[in-house]
Amino acid sequence: MSLSEKQKQILCHSLYFATNWIRELLNAFCTQIVERSECTSQAAKEEIIAKLLRRIQNLVFLESLLNDFLKRHPISLPELGPCMEHSKLGHMERKMNEQRKIQGSTLSKKKGKQAGIIEASSNSNINDKLKQPTIVDVLRKAGAITSQAMPNDSSSCLSSMRKAPGSQEHHTGDSSEPMVAETCSVAKILEEQRFKFRPLLLDCYSILTHVKCQDSCCPDPVAELPLHLYIVRDLHYKLKYFSPPSKQFSASNFVAPPCLRTMTMREFLLGTKTLFPSLKKYLDVTANILKDSDNFQEHWEVHSASSANEDIAELVISKDSVSKAVFQEVLQCFSLILNFPGIHSETVVLVDLLKAFQPPKVLDSLFSGLEPIPLPGKVDYLYAGAYSFLEGVFDIACSMSFLLASEVVLTLEAVVSSVQKFLDQSERNGKTMSIGINKGVLLILHRRLKASAEKLLRHNFDNSRFESDWKSKGDTLQKILHIFLENSDSTSILLNELACSVLPKVSPCKGPDDTCPGFPTLQSRTFVVWYRVLHEENLAILNKVVEEVFMMDKLRTGVRVEDKETLLTRLKHSVNVIVSLVNLCRIHDKVTVHTMAVKYGGKFVDSFLKVFPFLQSQFTTHSQPIIQTVKELQKATRTLQTLCSEAKGLKQMAITRSIPATKRSLERFLFQVKALVHATSSECTFWMGM
């Protein structure tokens, strides 16, 4: 684009100020469509809503353009000052304008004496000279877009604004990339400076409660989804402020919107609870739309043209991409609200949220074997109903993509987590609540969550689509695997099966037949993810065994023999898992795999050392299982010694960082085994070899 640096800065600032001006318009006029507004008639409300939707259309368009410009020419947007500062600036500008007028009149008199009177040729020429150039005029003058005749007739206007995706007719011989405004994907460059924008007030969310899916001016009302997506995303942005920090989002890198700084969480919840039915409505709508993902580019352009957006950029948008974006945003908003730190104290808000996400009918099979069966209207029944509704959505999402299906599973986990928090709070209160929860419901939901995660992992997705999905979300597959393992009736047995029977079937080389039978999501591409999760879960189980051993030592009396045998069995399962995982390094020669084997193998041995006093105390009655467990673990320690030696020789820095800690653990293990054998006077022979 042949613009000077100053012009580029002015262009970005113009788009920025225009965006904020429209956001203030929304704040001003949305107060007339809220439920508490009684002075506005229904007809007037419908007219205002139609205009507000057009302004949101302008917002989507302008912010998409601004994001594209910031991507090409990164600048820091100015922070908008308070009204007092604006009034002072305005006063100063008026003074400067008055001085310019005085100077201009003086100069004109001097020029008039020298040059004489110049007659205007026509009124139109005078208007052209006095007309202030628009952003579009500047872009056309710079050659970024071509001049197009804009006819007065609306139909011809729409037809002239339509173009096929990818056409570059509006570009001249400029070698720069065409201007593409992405309307459904997150504007990542712009989001970094989102806190500088004028915040949308909570009243703006009432647009979602009034918008209907029929009686639209467009042949395809689904073309309005990007507008609803804009509002839902803004809600999601504000919900993050009240949510606990996470790895993906921390309070340290989030600047709170000004309207939230003086608002309590309770006020925010009460101000947004009227949106809950609308969120569920959009989830239903998008779930149905995903079954038919036709492109609605022309209908979007009709909406854009009716909002007077200039045709200066490619706006490529599909029903599939927008529907998926709305689908994900609604699920994430539901999860965040469901697990707000104080929502379990606000029972009214929690009940309203759960009621909004109920299915037409809660299946009786959900409560099979449960006594007593939850009563309709109670919190446990509402939790089960919301879970049942999301399971129905999961079936649709699973047929679409791994990304959508995994989002539903994460939301299902949020429901189960919320039930657990509600139970914990009830126990802390020390009294049975009138709308309490049957603990059996939590057990049922845990099993169903494990089944959903397993169904997702066993689903046969399109290979290319699956790879792009799990990579785009980073650790999504890792989270699903953790859910699958942690919600199992016996995580230890399941880990043993996966590590010893499933993972060895994966080919180390990429190819068409590198998928593991029974688990299509386990491939050579995803092997590292599975490998890491199994190591983490196995180490977590061993640490739990260590904690139980410490508790058993404190009790000393009253410990059953069966409990001790169970601990020894769990130890044996964990040892089998670590041995199988470490020995997989003989097949998979990736540095990443070897690094994890050395790192987690060393941590496992270090934790295992803590149970040696327990093994010594039980050696008399359980000598054979203990000896067999120690011998089995030595298969892994030998391989770890070899990996450490090879890494030092090859100077593999990723592995050598973990070698010192691992070697210390291996040496301590060696001497602990020697001490165990000598202290128990066993017939076993101990020797130390290289």
XYZ file of C-alpha atoms in Angstrom:
690
model
C 0.000 0.000 0.000
C 1.616 3.275 -1.132
C 0.910 5.293 2.006
C 3.371 7.213 4.082
C 3.977 6.227 7.698
C 1.977 9.220 8.852
C -0.961 8.265 6.623
C -0.871 4.685 7.904
C -0.970 5.951 11.484
C -3.856 8.300 10.699
C -5.722 5.457 8.975
C -5.361 3.122 11.984
C -6.377 5.856 14.393
C -9.391 6.741 12.238
C -10.606 3.136 12.271
C -9.927 2.936 16.009
C -11.878 6.085 16.858
C -14.721 5.095 14.523
C -14.964 1.719 16.270
C -15.123 3.319 19.698
C -17.706 5.840 18.549
C -19.990 3.011 17.398
C -19.447 1.132 20.665
C -20.614 4.234 22.536
C -23.678 4.383 20.281
C -24.512 0.820 21.305
C -24.113 1.727 24.973
C -26.416 4.727 24.557
C -29.263 3.058 22.649
C -29.208 -0.412 24.250
C -30.730 1.120 27.380
C -33.981 1.471 25.390
C -34.383 -2.251 24.666
C -33.693 -3.751 28.105
C -36.578 -5.382 29.952
C -36.722 -2.654 32.574
C -37.323 -0.010 29.883
C -41.082 0.627 29.999
C -41.231 3.884 28.067
C -40.291 2.257 24.738
C -42.996 0.529 22.708
C -42.457 -2.911 21.169
C -42.452 -1.466 17.637
C -39.850 1.102 18.632
C -37.737 -1.605 20.263
C -37.773 -3.708 17.096
C -36.723 -0.697 15.033
C -33.904 0.106 17.478
C -32.729 -3.524 17.478
C -32.555 -3.521 13.670
C -30.419 -0.372 13.763
C -28.214 -1.774 16.514
C -27.559 -4.890 14.443
C -26.440 -2.672 11.573
C -24.053 -0.873 13.909
C -22.663 -4.205 15.090
C -22.207 -5.068 11.417
C -20.143 -1.876 11.114
C -18.166 -2.856 14.212
C -17.336 -6.296 12.853
C -16.237 -4.748 9.566
C -14.153 -1.928 11.079
C -12.436 -4.109 13.677
C -11.598 -6.687 11.020
C -10.008 -3.954 8.908
C -8.169 -2.514 11.907
C -6.792 -5.930 12.826
C -5.545 -6.389 9.260
C -3.868 -2.965 9.265
C -2.246 -3.570 12.656
C -0.943 -6.892 11.366
C 0.790 -5.055 8.508
C 1.772 -1.891 10.394
C 1.980 -2.542 14.168
C 1.406 0.594 16.235
C 0.287 1.293 19.774
C -3.256 2.582 19.831
C -3.906 5.615 22.045
C -5.769 5.202 25.297
C -9.069 7.033 25.340
C -9.131 9.642 28.100
C -12.092 10.473 30.339
C -14.714 12.988 29.321
C -13.077 15.847 31.261
C -9.904 15.469 29.273
C -11.893 15.427 26.045
C -13.645 18.662 27.014
C -10.309 20.357 27.731
C -8.910 19.164 24.429
C -12.011 20.401 22.656
C -11.644 23.826 24.253
C -8.020 24.028 23.144
C -8.928 22.955 19.627
C -11.601 25.652 19.402
C -9.048 28.277 20.376
C -6.585 27.021 17.782
C -9.301 27.012 15.103
C -10.163 30.608 15.929
C -6.518 31.629 15.573
C -6.301 29.796 12.237
C -9.393 31.634 10.998
C -7.885 34.994 11.930
C -4.614 34.163 10.228
C -6.448 32.753 7.206
C -8.542 35.887 6.724
C -5.412 38.064 6.895
C -3.635 35.973 4.287
C -6.667 35.911 2.005
C -6.825 39.708 2.013
C -3.179 39.940 0.994
C -3.631 37.356 -1.761
C -6.811 39.084 -2.956
C -4.962 42.334 -3.596
C -2.270 40.553 -5.633
C -4.260 37.936 -7.555
C -7.711 39.547 -7.805
C -11.094 37.859 -7.684
C -11.373 34.269 -8.908
C -14.847 33.214 -10.060
C -16.100 29.721 -9.322
C -17.016 27.685 -12.388
C -19.915 25.859 -10.673
C -21.388 24.994 -7.289
C -20.366 21.369 -7.681
C -16.690 22.297 -8.072
C -16.856 24.377 -4.899
C -18.424 21.467 -3.000
C -15.729 19.111 -4.261
C -12.993 21.426 -3.031
C -14.598 21.864 0.375
C -15.400 18.165 0.819
C -13.211 16.430 3.385
C -11.618 13.226 2.011
C -12.831 9.974 3.588
C -10.759 6.935 4.474
C -11.917 5.261 1.265
C -10.808 8.308 -0.770
C -7.357 8.139 0.801
C -7.082 4.413 0.066
C -8.155 4.907 -3.534
C -5.721 7.773 -4.012
C -2.933 5.578 -2.635
C -3.858 2.805 -5.066
C -4.974 0.359 -2.398
C -8.412 0.076 -4.012
C -9.843 1.154 -7.329
C -12.454 3.847 -7.757
C -15.897 2.353 -8.197
C -19.040 4.100 -9.180
C -21.487 3.813 -6.340
C -24.975 3.946 -7.876
C -27.931 5.195 -5.897
C -30.077 2.176 -6.522
C -29.747 -0.235 -3.628
C -30.002 -3.404 -5.683
C -27.319 -2.338 -8.129
C -25.251 -1.227 -5.164
C -25.432 -4.688 -3.660
C -24.554 -6.361 -6.926
C -21.537 -4.125 -7.435
C -20.310 -4.904 -3.927
C -20.409 -8.656 -4.393
C -17.347 -10.464 -5.573
C -16.058 -13.990 -5.423
C -13.747 -14.866 -2.541
C -10.170 -14.407 -3.555
C -10.826 -11.894 -6.330
C -8.330 -9.069 -6.402
C -10.023 -6.629 -8.730
C -9.767 -3.816 -6.227
C -5.974 -3.990 -6.246
C -3.785 -2.184 -8.729
C -0.213 -3.002 -9.564
C 0.648 -2.832 -5.889
C 2.873 -5.739 -4.862
C 1.607 -5.842 -1.285
C -0.840 -8.467 -0.072
C -4.569 -7.862 -0.601
C -6.600 -6.502 2.275
C -8.473 -9.415 3.883
C -10.773 -8.796 6.844
C -11.395 -11.946 8.876
C -14.801 -11.745 10.496
C -15.125 -15.035 12.403
C -11.616 -15.805 13.641
C -10.281 -14.079 16.731
C -8.521 -10.786 15.890
C -5.337 -11.740 17.746
C -3.408 -8.545 17.005
C -6.322 -6.368 18.052
C -7.061 -8.411 21.193
C -3.705 -7.436 22.661
C -4.935 -3.829 22.863
C -8.602 -4.589 23.528
C -8.449 -3.024 27.008
C -8.029 0.404 25.409
C -11.434 0.233 23.702
C -14.617 1.711 25.085
C -16.234 -1.202 26.960
C -19.682 -2.433 26.024
C -22.067 -2.119 28.961
C -24.032 -5.127 30.203
C -27.193 -3.642 28.642
C -25.716 -4.374 25.205
C -26.052 -8.091 25.858
C -29.826 -7.672 25.800
C -29.523 -7.687 22.001
C -29.090 -11.459 22.224
C -32.371 -11.842 24.098
C -34.384 -9.954 21.459
C -32.909 -11.293 18.221
C -35.057 -13.929 16.526
C -33.962 -16.456 13.944
C -36.806 -15.649 11.592
C -38.375 -12.559 10.001
C -34.952 -11.366 8.900
C -34.349 -8.956 6.051
C -31.837 -11.417 4.636
C -32.812 -14.626 2.761
C -30.525 -16.500 5.139
C -30.928 -15.233 8.740
C -27.916 -17.317 9.751
C -25.835 -14.570 8.143
C -26.512 -12.597 11.331
C -24.492 -15.126 13.363
C -21.230 -13.106 13.069
C -23.031 -10.223 14.797
C -24.147 -12.473 17.657
C -20.628 -13.900 17.788
C -19.285 -10.387 18.402
C -21.512 -9.960 21.469
C -20.813 -13.447 22.855
C -17.065 -12.894 22.484
C -17.311 -9.654 24.412
C -19.168 -11.529 27.170
C -16.428 -14.162 27.181
C -13.810 -11.420 27.486
C -15.512 -10.004 30.583
C -16.086 -13.440 32.127
C -12.338 -14.000 32.177
C -11.947 -11.159 34.639
C -13.948 -13.003 37.319
C -12.580 -16.460 36.520
C -9.684 -18.093 38.420
C -6.289 -17.761 36.664
C -5.192 -20.643 34.463
C -2.210 -21.566 32.309
C -3.871 -20.099 29.210
C -5.068 -16.996 31.024
C -3.585 -15.286 34.044
C -4.781 -12.176 35.808
C -1.326 -10.641 35.472
C -1.631 -10.244 31.687
C -5.270 -9.208 31.666
C -6.340 -5.585 32.003
C -9.861 -5.378 33.384
C -12.445 -3.435 31.387
C -13.170 -0.142 33.187
C -16.832 -1.072 33.718
C -15.775 -4.144 35.744
C -13.325 -2.477 38.094
C -16.103 -1.153 40.340
C -18.442 -4.117 39.848
C -18.651 -7.113 42.149
C -18.958 -10.636 40.841
C -22.477 -10.878 42.262
C -23.573 -7.744 40.378
C -22.109 -9.118 37.172
C -23.877 -12.461 37.590
C -27.218 -10.819 38.305
C -26.743 -8.515 35.325
C -26.085 -11.348 32.886
C -28.422 -14.122 34.094
C -31.144 -13.044 31.616
C -28.770 -14.174 28.836
C -28.680 -17.833 29.875
C -31.671 -18.961 27.732
C -30.204 -17.068 24.753
C -26.855 -18.861 25.093
C -28.632 -22.203 25.029
C -30.678 -21.072 22.007
C -27.526 -20.259 20.029
C -25.995 -23.589 20.989
C -29.077 -25.350 19.600
C -29.086 -23.221 16.450
C -25.405 -23.717 15.666
C -25.590 -27.452 16.406
C -28.331 -27.750 13.750
C -26.485 -25.491 11.311
C -23.332 -27.610 11.543
C -25.219 -30.438 9.877
C -25.463 -28.273 6.743
C -22.311 -26.175 6.291
C -23.098 -24.413 3.005
C -21.413 -21.122 2.247
C -23.483 -18.013 2.760
C -21.000 -15.451 1.424
C -23.601 -13.620 -0.659
C -26.037 -13.269 2.217
C -23.322 -11.870 4.451
C -22.509 -9.292 1.766
C -26.188 -8.317 1.603
C -26.112 -7.607 5.345
C -22.817 -5.764 5.033
C -24.099 -3.613 2.191
C -27.322 -2.767 4.019
C -25.171 -1.447 6.877
C -23.336 0.873 4.435
C -19.976 -0.901 4.780
C -17.568 0.029 1.979
C -16.434 -2.715 -0.373
C -12.717 -2.241 0.251
C -11.641 -5.659 1.493
C -12.247 -9.338 0.949
C -14.706 -10.635 3.526
C -14.558 -14.393 3.139
C -16.901 -16.079 5.580
C -18.590 -19.462 5.746
C -21.494 -20.830 7.709
C -19.266 -23.630 8.950
C -16.565 -21.374 10.433
C -18.983 -18.914 12.065
C -21.179 -21.650 13.518
C -18.176 -23.403 15.027
C -16.937 -20.137 16.518
C -20.330 -19.397 18.128
C -20.537 -23.017 19.304
C -17.156 -22.831 21.053
C -17.714 -19.384 22.564
C -21.070 -20.383 24.095
C -19.601 -23.547 25.612
C -16.661 -21.628 27.069
C -18.958 -18.971 28.534
C -21.139 -21.695 30.089
C -18.079 -23.389 31.624
C -16.720 -20.131 33.039
C -20.026 -19.126 34.628
C -20.592 -22.618 36.006
C -17.285 -22.564 37.856
C -17.219 -18.960 39.063
C -15.624 -18.910 42.551
C -18.815 -17.710 44.250
C -21.603 -19.027 42.046
C -22.343 -21.956 44.368
C -23.277 -19.419 47.028
C -25.559 -17.642 44.537
C -27.963 -20.561 44.282
C -30.580 -18.542 42.396
C -28.142 -17.733 39.584
C -26.843 -21.317 39.485
C -30.366 -22.732 39.234
C -31.261 -20.253 36.468
C -28.164 -21.269 34.519
C -28.864 -24.994 34.835
C -32.565 -24.539 33.987
C -31.619 -22.701 30.790
C -29.575 -25.702 29.572
C -32.134 -28.462 30.135
C -33.046 -30.962 27.377
C -36.675 -31.473 26.305
C -36.699 -34.590 28.504
C -34.164 -36.034 30.949
C -33.677 -39.730 30.172
C -34.681 -42.108 32.963
C -31.687 -44.307 32.107
C -29.454 -41.554 33.484
C -30.612 -42.413 37.012
C -30.670 -46.191 36.634
C -29.591 -47.910 39.856
C -29.691 -44.680 41.839
C -31.651 -44.458 45.091
C -33.363 -42.169 45.784
C -33.997 -40.753 42.305
C -33.521 -36.947 42.204
C -36.702 -34.905 42.075
C -37.359 -32.447 39.215
C -36.358 -28.921 40.157
C -33.666 -29.998 42.619
C -30.064 -29.031 41.926
C -28.871 -32.605 41.341
C -31.676 -33.173 38.819
C -30.818 -29.900 37.036
C -27.117 -30.828 36.910
C -28.003 -34.205 35.397
C -30.329 -32.501 32.899
C -27.674 -30.029 31.769
C -25.200 -32.898 31.429
C -27.713 -34.889 29.379
C -28.286 -31.903 27.065
C -24.543 -31.504 26.472
C -24.210 -35.226 25.733
C -26.733 -34.770 22.920
C -24.691 -31.851 21.595
C -21.555 -34.020 21.853
C -22.979 -36.591 19.424
C -23.411 -33.851 16.803
C -19.995 -32.308 17.473
C -18.264 -35.695 17.304
C -19.492 -36.145 13.747
C -18.085 -32.721 12.784
C -14.548 -32.330 14.134
C -12.228 -33.274 16.970
C -11.983 -29.611 18.013
C -15.722 -29.184 18.618
C -16.134 -32.581 20.254
C -13.228 -31.927 22.634
C -14.782 -28.562 23.563
C -17.970 -30.379 24.591
C -16.014 -32.917 26.664
C -14.222 -30.071 28.458
C -17.622 -28.510 29.174
C -18.897 -31.840 30.508
C -15.889 -31.899 32.819
C -16.820 -28.378 33.982
C -20.280 -29.682 34.944
C -18.796 -32.558 36.957
C -16.304 -30.190 38.593
C -19.147 -27.835 39.537
C -21.099 -30.698 41.167
C -18.024 -31.612 43.204
C -17.574 -27.995 44.360
C -21.245 -27.786 45.323
C -20.906 -30.953 47.422
C -17.713 -29.692 49.074
C -19.400 -26.423 49.985
C -22.396 -28.274 51.442
C -20.085 -30.354 53.637
C -18.215 -27.254 54.810
C -21.505 -25.677 55.832
C -22.067 -28.661 58.094
C -25.737 -29.023 57.292
C -27.902 -30.670 54.673
C -29.189 -28.104 52.248
C -32.826 -28.118 51.209
C -31.742 -28.336 47.580
C -28.802 -30.652 48.163
C -27.186 -33.200 45.837
C -27.298 -36.981 45.908
C -23.667 -38.158 45.855
C -24.694 -40.993 43.563
C -25.325 -38.443 40.801
C -21.660 -37.421 40.942
C -20.510 -41.036 40.543
C -22.815 -41.494 37.537
C -21.535 -38.318 35.905
C -17.913 -39.405 36.444
C -18.569 -42.684 34.597
C -20.405 -40.965 31.768
C -17.615 -38.394 31.433
C -15.067 -41.181 31.099
C -17.274 -42.829 28.457
C -17.552 -39.577 26.469
C -13.782 -39.013 26.548
C -13.201 -42.613 25.460
C -15.725 -42.253 22.639
C -13.871 -39.176 21.425
C -10.484 -40.924 21.555
C -11.865 -43.947 19.704
C -13.691 -41.902 17.041
C -12.253 -42.166 13.542
C -11.772 -38.559 12.379
C -10.487 -37.439 9.017
C -6.691 -37.662 9.336
C -5.720 -34.268 7.920
C -8.555 -32.481 9.716
C -7.751 -34.210 13.009
C -4.092 -33.206 12.870
C -4.874 -29.522 12.261
C -7.514 -29.578 15.040
C -5.413 -31.036 17.848
C -2.396 -28.923 16.924
C -4.374 -25.666 16.776
C -5.581 -26.057 20.378
C -2.223 -27.102 21.807
C -2.865 -29.301 24.826
C -6.504 -30.204 24.040
C -5.710 -33.857 23.330
C -3.653 -33.950 26.512
C -6.639 -32.689 28.547
C -8.976 -35.265 27.000
C -6.553 -38.063 27.891
C -6.343 -36.855 31.489
C -10.160 -36.818 31.696
C -10.307 -40.351 30.255
C -7.837 -41.713 32.800
C -8.818 -39.746 35.919
C -12.533 -40.603 35.658
C -11.925 -44.330 35.229
C -13.053 -46.745 37.955
C -9.468 -48.017 38.149
C -6.920 -45.650 36.634
C -4.086 -47.980 37.594
C -5.490 -50.943 35.605
C -6.334 -48.722 32.618
C -2.811 -47.269 32.593
C -1.368 -50.762 32.691
C -3.463 -51.767 29.682
C -2.579 -48.681 27.629
C 1.153 -48.746 28.388
C 1.680 -52.484 27.981
C -0.791 -53.374 25.210
C -1.870 -50.254 23.266
C 1.132 -47.921 22.935
C 3.560 -50.647 21.677
C 1.325 -51.081 18.600
C 2.061 -47.562 17.322
C 4.529 -47.417 14.455
C 7.463 -45.022 15.027
C 7.305 -43.834 11.410
C 4.624 -41.611 9.905
C 2.508 -43.268 7.259
C -1.004 -44.236 6.211
C -1.033 -47.246 8.559
C 0.503 -45.654 11.652
C -2.836 -45.478 13.504
C -3.298 -47.690 16.555
C -6.204 -50.176 16.215
C -9.036 -49.202 18.551
C -7.699 -45.693 19.147
C -7.537 -43.738 15.841
C -6.425 -40.629 17.750
C -3.242 -42.499 18.762
C -0.843 -42.119 15.832
C 2.845 -41.544 15.331
C 2.022 -37.796 15.225
C 0.243 -37.881 18.602
C 2.400 -40.559 20.241
C 4.401 -37.978 22.230
C 1.186 -36.526 23.722
C -0.069 -39.937 24.838
C 3.390 -40.851 26.132
C 3.613 -37.708 28.282
C 0.111 -38.127 29.756
C 0.702 -41.767 30.727
C 3.932 -40.776 32.483
C 2.166 -37.942 34.351
C -0.792 -40.067 35.440
C 1.419 -42.974 36.508
C 3.570 -40.654 38.609
C 0.419 -39.134 40.151
C -0.839 -42.602 41.141
C 2.515 -43.494 42.737
C 2.472 -40.256 44.731
C -1.032 -41.123 46.002
C 0.259 -44.540 47.101
C 3.109 -42.821 48.944
C 0.591 -40.566 50.751
C -1.500 -43.578 51.755
C 1.607 -45.347 53.054
C 2.430 -42.329 55.237
C -1.138 -42.264 56.570
C -0.903 -45.991 57.296
C 2.313 -45.489 59.261
C 0.623 -42.808 61.367
C -2.303 -45.087 62.211
C -0.078 -48.109 62.970
C -3.045 -50.036 64.385
C -6.339 -50.942 62.792
C -4.921 -51.309 59.279
C -6.346 -54.316 57.462
C -4.138 -56.824 55.660
C -6.264 -56.387 52.540
C -5.393 -52.696 52.427
C -1.682 -53.483 52.541
C -2.019 -56.031 49.759
C -3.958 -53.510 47.672
C -1.134 -50.999 48.028
C 1.425 -53.614 46.944
C -0.714 -54.475 43.919
C -0.989 -50.808 42.925
C 2.772 -50.452 43.286
C 3.273 -53.420 41.009
C 0.925 -51.921 38.377
C 2.787 -48.609 38.470
C 6.124 -50.397 38.073
C 4.777 -52.339 35.079
C 3.698 -49.066 33.459
C 7.041 -47.283 33.924
C 8.950 -50.324 32.655
C 6.814 -50.536 29.523
C 7.047 -46.783 28.862
C 10.816 -46.615 29.320
C 11.399 -49.693 27.141
C 9.422 -48.055 24.309
C 12.534 -45.899 23.799
C 14.096 -48.907 22.063
C 11.509 -48.542 19.284
C 10.902 -44.790 19.255
C 14.206 -42.971 18.861
C 12.829 -39.415 19.019
C 14.784 -37.138 21.327
C 11.490 -35.903 22.815
C 10.506 -39.426 23.843
C 13.929 -40.132 25.363
C 13.865 -36.811 27.222
C 10.509 -37.623 28.831
C 11.666 -41.140 29.708
C 14.728 -39.817 31.554
C 12.819 -36.979 33.236
C 9.736 -38.904 34.407
C 11.701 -42.110 34.989
C 13.973 -40.276 37.431
C 10.973 -38.732 39.213
C 9.288 -42.138 39.462
C 12.347 -43.749 41.046
C 12.689 -40.808 43.437
C 9.071 -41.269 44.618
C 9.453 -45.058 44.781
C 12.329 -44.637 47.241
C 9.827 -43.235 49.779
C 7.980 -46.578 50.058
C 11.061 -48.654 50.981
C 10.349 -48.457 54.761
C 6.885 -49.863 53.998
C 8.361 -52.617 51.803
C 10.822 -53.518 54.535
C 8.033 -53.767 57.131
C 5.971 -56.026 54.832
C 8.860 -58.137 53.538
C 8.311 -60.963 55.981
C 4.730 -61.659 54.879
C 4.960 -60.494 51.227
C 8.551 -61.205 50.240
C 7.839 -62.702 46.803
C 5.659 -59.848 45.432
C 8.127 -57.269 46.747
C 11.160 -59.011 45.240
C 9.322 -59.403 41.934
C 8.362 -55.710 41.922
C 11.954 -54.588 42.591
C 13.335 -56.928 39.906
C 10.801 -55.594 37.414
C 11.734 -51.980 38.166
C 15.401 -52.816 37.535
C 14.504 -53.420 33.876
C 13.619 -49.741 33.632
C 16.602 -48.487 35.647
C 19.049 -50.295 33.330
C 17.443 -48.711 30.272
C 17.552 -45.288 31.951
C 21.282 -45.730 32.626
C 21.798 -46.512 28.938
C 19.774 -43.498 27.811
C 21.802 -41.200 30.065
C 25.099 -42.542 28.739
C 24.029 -42.226 25.097
C 22.721 -38.679 25.615
C 26.072 -37.583 27.097
C 27.963 -39.132 24.197
C 25.720 -37.539 21.561
C 25.563 -34.230 23.513
C 21.765 -34.145 23.427
C 21.182 -31.061 25.560
C 17.439 -31.647 25.964
C 18.191 -34.923 27.789
C 21.373 -33.969 29.638
C 19.523 -31.325 31.671
C 17.596 -34.116 33.455
C 20.510 -36.524 33.802
C 22.035 -35.344 37.140
C 18.773 -35.661 39.098
C 17.926 -38.990 37.457
C 21.386 -40.447 38.112
C 21.186 -39.501 41.796
C 17.817 -41.243 42.099
C 19.146 -44.368 40.376
C 22.158 -44.549 42.707
C 19.969 -44.154 45.795
C 17.644 -46.866 44.476
C 20.592 -49.221 44.067
C 21.727 -48.824 47.658
C 18.177 -48.983 49.032
C 17.680 -52.361 47.336
C 20.971 -53.571 48.845
C 19.901 -52.371 52.301
C 16.501 -54.069 51.930
C 18.034 -57.427 51.039
C 20.610 -57.343 53.843
C 18.172 -56.095 56.498
C 15.667 -58.869 55.802
C 18.276 -61.683 55.580
C 16.732 -62.856 52.362
C 18.050 -65.773 50.383
C 18.307 -63.419 47.362
C 21.789 -62.553 46.230
C 22.619 -58.908 45.627
C 25.329 -57.828 43.254
C 26.314 -54.544 41.680
C 27.190 -54.529 38.011
C 27.833 -52.039 35.214
